PDB file of C-alpha atoms in Angstrom:
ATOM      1  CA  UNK B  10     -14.572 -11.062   7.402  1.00  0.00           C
ATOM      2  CA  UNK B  11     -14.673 -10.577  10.747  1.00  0.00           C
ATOM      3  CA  UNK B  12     -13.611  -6.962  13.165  1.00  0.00           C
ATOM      4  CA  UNK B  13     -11.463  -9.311  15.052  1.00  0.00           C
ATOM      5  CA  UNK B  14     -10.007 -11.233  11.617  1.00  0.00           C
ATOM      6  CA  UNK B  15      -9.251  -8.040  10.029  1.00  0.00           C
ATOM      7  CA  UNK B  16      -7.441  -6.031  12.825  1.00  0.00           C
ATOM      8  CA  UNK B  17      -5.634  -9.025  13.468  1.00  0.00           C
ATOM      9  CA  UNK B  18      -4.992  -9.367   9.334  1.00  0.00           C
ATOM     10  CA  UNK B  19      -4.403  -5.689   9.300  1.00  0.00           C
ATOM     11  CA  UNK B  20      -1.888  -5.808  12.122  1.00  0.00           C
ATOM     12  CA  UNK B  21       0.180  -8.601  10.699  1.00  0.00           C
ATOM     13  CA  UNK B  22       0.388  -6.345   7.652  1.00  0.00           C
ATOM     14  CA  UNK B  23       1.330  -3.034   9.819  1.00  0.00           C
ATOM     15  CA  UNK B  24       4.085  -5.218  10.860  1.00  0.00           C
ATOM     16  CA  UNK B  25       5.540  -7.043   7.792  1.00  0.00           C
ATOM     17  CA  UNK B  26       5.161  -3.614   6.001  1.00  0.00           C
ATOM     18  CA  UNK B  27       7.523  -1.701   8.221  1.00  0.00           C
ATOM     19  CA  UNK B  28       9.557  -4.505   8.293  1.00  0.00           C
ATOM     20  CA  UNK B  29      10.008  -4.811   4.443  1.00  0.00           C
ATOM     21  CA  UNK B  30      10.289  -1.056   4.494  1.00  0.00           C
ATOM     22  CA  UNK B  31      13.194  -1.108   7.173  1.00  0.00           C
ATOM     23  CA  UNK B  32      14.760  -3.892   5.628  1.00  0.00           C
ATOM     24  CA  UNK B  33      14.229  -1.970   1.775  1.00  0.00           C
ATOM     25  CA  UNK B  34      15.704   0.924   3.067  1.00  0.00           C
ATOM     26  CA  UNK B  35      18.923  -0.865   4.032  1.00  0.00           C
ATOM     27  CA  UNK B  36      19.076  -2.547   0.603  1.00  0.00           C
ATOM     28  CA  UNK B  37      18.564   0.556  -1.315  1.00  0.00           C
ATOM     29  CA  UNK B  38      21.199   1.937   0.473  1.00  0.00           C
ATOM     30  CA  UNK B  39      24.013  -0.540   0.339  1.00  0.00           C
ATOM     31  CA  UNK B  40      22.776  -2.212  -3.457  1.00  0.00           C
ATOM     32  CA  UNK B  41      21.767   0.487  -6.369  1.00  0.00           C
ATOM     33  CA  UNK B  42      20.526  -2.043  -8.364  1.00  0.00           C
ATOM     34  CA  UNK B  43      18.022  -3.500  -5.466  1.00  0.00           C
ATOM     35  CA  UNK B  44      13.878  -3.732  -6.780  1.00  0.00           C
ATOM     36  CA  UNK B  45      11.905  -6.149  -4.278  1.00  0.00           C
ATOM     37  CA  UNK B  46       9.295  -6.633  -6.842  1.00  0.00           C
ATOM     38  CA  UNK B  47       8.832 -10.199  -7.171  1.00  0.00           C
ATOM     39  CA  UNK B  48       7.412 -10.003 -10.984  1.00  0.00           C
ATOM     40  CA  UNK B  49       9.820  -7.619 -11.933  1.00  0.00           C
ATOM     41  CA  UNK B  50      12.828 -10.021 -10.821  1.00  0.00           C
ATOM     42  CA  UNK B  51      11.131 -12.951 -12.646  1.00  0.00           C
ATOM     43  CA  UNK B  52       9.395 -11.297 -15.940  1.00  0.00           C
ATOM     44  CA  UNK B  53      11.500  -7.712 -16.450  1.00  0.00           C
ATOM     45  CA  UNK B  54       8.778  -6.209 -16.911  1.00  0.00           C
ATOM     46  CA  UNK B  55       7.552  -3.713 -14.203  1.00  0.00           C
ATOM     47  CA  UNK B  56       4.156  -4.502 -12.368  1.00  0.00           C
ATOM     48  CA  UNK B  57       1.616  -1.633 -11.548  1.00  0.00           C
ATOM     49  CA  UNK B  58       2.784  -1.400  -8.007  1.00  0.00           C
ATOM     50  CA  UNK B  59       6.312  -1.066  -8.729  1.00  0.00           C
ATOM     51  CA  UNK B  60       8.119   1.810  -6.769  1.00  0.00           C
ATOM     52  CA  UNK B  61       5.515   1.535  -4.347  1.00  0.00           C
ATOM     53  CA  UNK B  62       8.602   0.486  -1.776  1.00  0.00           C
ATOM     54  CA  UNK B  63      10.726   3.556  -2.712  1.00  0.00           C
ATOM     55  CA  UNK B  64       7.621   6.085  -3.042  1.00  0.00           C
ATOM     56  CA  UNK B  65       6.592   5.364   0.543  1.00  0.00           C
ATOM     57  CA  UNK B  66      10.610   5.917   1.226  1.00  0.00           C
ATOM     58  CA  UNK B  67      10.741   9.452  -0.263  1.00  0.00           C
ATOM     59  CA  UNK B  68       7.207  10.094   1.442  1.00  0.00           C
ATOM     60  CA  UNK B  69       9.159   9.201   4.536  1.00  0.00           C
ATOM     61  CA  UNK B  70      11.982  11.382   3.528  1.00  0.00           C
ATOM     62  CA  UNK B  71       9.628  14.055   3.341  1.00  0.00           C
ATOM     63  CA  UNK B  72       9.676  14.094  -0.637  1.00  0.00           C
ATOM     64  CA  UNK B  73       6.748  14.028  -2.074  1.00  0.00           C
ATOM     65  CA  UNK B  74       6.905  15.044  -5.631  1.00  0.00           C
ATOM     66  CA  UNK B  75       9.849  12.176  -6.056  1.00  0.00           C
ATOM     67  CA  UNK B  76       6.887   9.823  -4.024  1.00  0.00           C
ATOM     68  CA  UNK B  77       4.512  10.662  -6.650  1.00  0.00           C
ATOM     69  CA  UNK B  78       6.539  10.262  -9.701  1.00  0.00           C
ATOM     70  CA  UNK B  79       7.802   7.069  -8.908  1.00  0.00           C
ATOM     71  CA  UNK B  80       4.297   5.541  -8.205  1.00  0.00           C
ATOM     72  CA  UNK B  81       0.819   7.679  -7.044  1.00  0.00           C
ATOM     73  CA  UNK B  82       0.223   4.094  -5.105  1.00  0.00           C
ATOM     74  CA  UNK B  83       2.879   4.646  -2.386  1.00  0.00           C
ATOM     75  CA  UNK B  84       1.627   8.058  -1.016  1.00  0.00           C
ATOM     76  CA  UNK B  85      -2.112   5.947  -0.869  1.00  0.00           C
ATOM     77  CA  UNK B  86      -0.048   3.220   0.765  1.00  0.00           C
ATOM     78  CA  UNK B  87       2.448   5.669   3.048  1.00  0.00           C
ATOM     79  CA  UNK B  88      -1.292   6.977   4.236  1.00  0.00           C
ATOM     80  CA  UNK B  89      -2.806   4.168   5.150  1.00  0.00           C
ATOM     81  CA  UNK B  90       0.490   3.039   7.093  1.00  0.00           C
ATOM     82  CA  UNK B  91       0.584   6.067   9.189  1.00  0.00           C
ATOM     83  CA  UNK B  92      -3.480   5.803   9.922  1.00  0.00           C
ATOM     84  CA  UNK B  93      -3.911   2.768  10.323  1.00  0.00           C
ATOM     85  CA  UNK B  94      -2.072   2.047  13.225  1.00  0.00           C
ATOM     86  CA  UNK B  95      -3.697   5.069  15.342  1.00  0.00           C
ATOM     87  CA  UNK B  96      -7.134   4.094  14.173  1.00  0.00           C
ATOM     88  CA  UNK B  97      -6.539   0.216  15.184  1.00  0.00           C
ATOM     89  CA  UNK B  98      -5.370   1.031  18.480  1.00  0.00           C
ATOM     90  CA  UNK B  99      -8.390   3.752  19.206  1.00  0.00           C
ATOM     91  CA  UNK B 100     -10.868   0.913  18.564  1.00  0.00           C
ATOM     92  CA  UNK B 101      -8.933  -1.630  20.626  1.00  0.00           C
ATOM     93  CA  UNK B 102      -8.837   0.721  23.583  1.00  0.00           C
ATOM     94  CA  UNK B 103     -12.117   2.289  23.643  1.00  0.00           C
ATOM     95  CA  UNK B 104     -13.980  -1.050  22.210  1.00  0.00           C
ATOM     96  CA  UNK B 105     -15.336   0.663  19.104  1.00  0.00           C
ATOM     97  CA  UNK B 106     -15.650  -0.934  15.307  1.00  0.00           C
ATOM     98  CA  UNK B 107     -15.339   2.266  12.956  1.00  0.00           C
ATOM     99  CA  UNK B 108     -12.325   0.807  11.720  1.00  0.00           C
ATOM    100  CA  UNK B 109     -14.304  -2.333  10.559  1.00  0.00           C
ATOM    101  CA  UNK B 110     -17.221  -0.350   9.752  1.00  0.00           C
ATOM    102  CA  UNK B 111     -15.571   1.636   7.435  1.00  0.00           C
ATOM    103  CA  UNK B 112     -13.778  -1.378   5.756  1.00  0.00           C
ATOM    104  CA  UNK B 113     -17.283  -2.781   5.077  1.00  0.00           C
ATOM    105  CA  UNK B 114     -18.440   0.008   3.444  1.00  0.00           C
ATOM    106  CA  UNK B 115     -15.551   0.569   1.297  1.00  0.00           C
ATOM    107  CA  UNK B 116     -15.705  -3.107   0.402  1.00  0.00           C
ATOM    108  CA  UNK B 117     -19.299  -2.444  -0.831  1.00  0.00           C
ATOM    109  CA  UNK B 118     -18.543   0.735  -2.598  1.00  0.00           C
ATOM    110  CA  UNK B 119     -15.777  -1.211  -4.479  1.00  0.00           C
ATOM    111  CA  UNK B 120     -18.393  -3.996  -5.850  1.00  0.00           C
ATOM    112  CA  UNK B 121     -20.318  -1.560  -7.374  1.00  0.00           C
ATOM    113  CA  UNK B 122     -19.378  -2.782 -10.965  1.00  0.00           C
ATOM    114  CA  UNK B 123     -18.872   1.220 -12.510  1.00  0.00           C
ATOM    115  CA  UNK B 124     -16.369   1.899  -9.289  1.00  0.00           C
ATOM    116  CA  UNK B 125     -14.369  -1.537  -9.953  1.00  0.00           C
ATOM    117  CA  UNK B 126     -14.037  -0.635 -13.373  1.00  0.00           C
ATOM    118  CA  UNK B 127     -12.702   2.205 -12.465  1.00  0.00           C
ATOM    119  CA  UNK B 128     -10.243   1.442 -10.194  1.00  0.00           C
ATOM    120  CA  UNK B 129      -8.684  -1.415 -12.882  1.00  0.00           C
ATOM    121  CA  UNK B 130      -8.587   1.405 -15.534  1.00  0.00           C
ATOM    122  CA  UNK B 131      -6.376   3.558 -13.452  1.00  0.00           C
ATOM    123  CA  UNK B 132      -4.141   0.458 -12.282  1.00  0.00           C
ATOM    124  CA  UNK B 133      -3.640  -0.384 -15.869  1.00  0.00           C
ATOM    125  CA  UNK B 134      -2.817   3.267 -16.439  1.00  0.00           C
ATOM    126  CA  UNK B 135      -0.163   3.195 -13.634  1.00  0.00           C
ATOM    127  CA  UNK B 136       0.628  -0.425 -14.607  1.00  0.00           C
ATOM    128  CA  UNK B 137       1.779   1.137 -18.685  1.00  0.00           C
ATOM    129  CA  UNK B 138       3.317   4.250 -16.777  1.00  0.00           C
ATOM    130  CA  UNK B 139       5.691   2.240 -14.789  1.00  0.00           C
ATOM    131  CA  UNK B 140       6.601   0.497 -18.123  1.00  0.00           C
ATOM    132  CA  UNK B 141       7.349   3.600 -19.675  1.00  0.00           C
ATOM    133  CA  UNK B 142       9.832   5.011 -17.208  1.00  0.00           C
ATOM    134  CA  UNK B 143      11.023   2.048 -17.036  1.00  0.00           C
ATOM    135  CA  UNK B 144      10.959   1.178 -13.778  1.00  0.00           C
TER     136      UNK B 144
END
């Protein structure tokens, strides 16, 4: 991928994800019922990023033991959102790439097979923990 691909990509995301968030926010608030998860609506069965949308909500609210119970992925998610947009605009104005350097080398960190394996394990650990509170 390319440094001008990705900020672009990584914009568009910035965006939609506050968006969603604004827009989750409101639903939560009017509709106690509301879950945006797509595979939850269709299956019943909570996916491994379920709650992220409320954890990053109470991580907003300042609450982060609430953040972390509902899903350890929202406060990674709720960090990335609040970086990301002061890191893409430093290497837009001063012409820099550590942004997309550092995306390239945590893309090559994550193919090392040991480190993917890894990661899965402790999706499908949040993935069964999210099915046990029922969420």
């Amino acid at each position: 991928m390319t440094r001008n691909r990705l900020y672009l990509l990584l914009s568009l995301g910035l965006l939609a994800g506050y968006g969603w968030l604004i827009w989750a926010s409101w639903q939560t608030t009017h509709y106690s019922d509301f879950t945006p998860c797509f595979f939850k609506n269709a299956t019943g069965i909570a996916c491994p990023s379920c709650g992220v949308t409320r954890s990053v909500l109470q991580v907003s609210h300042g609450h982060i033991t609430e953040a972390i119970l509902l899903n350890p992925l929202g406060l990674i998610m709720a960090a990335i959102m609040i970086t990301a947009p002061f890191w893409l605009l430093y290497d837009v104005i001063l012409k820099k790439d550590t942004l997309y350097t550092s995306y390239k080398k945590t893309e090559q960190l994550i193919r090392i097979k040991w480190v993917a394996i890894i990661l899965i394990i402790l999706i499908l650990i949040n993935w069964v923990w999210n099915i046990q509170k029922g969420l």
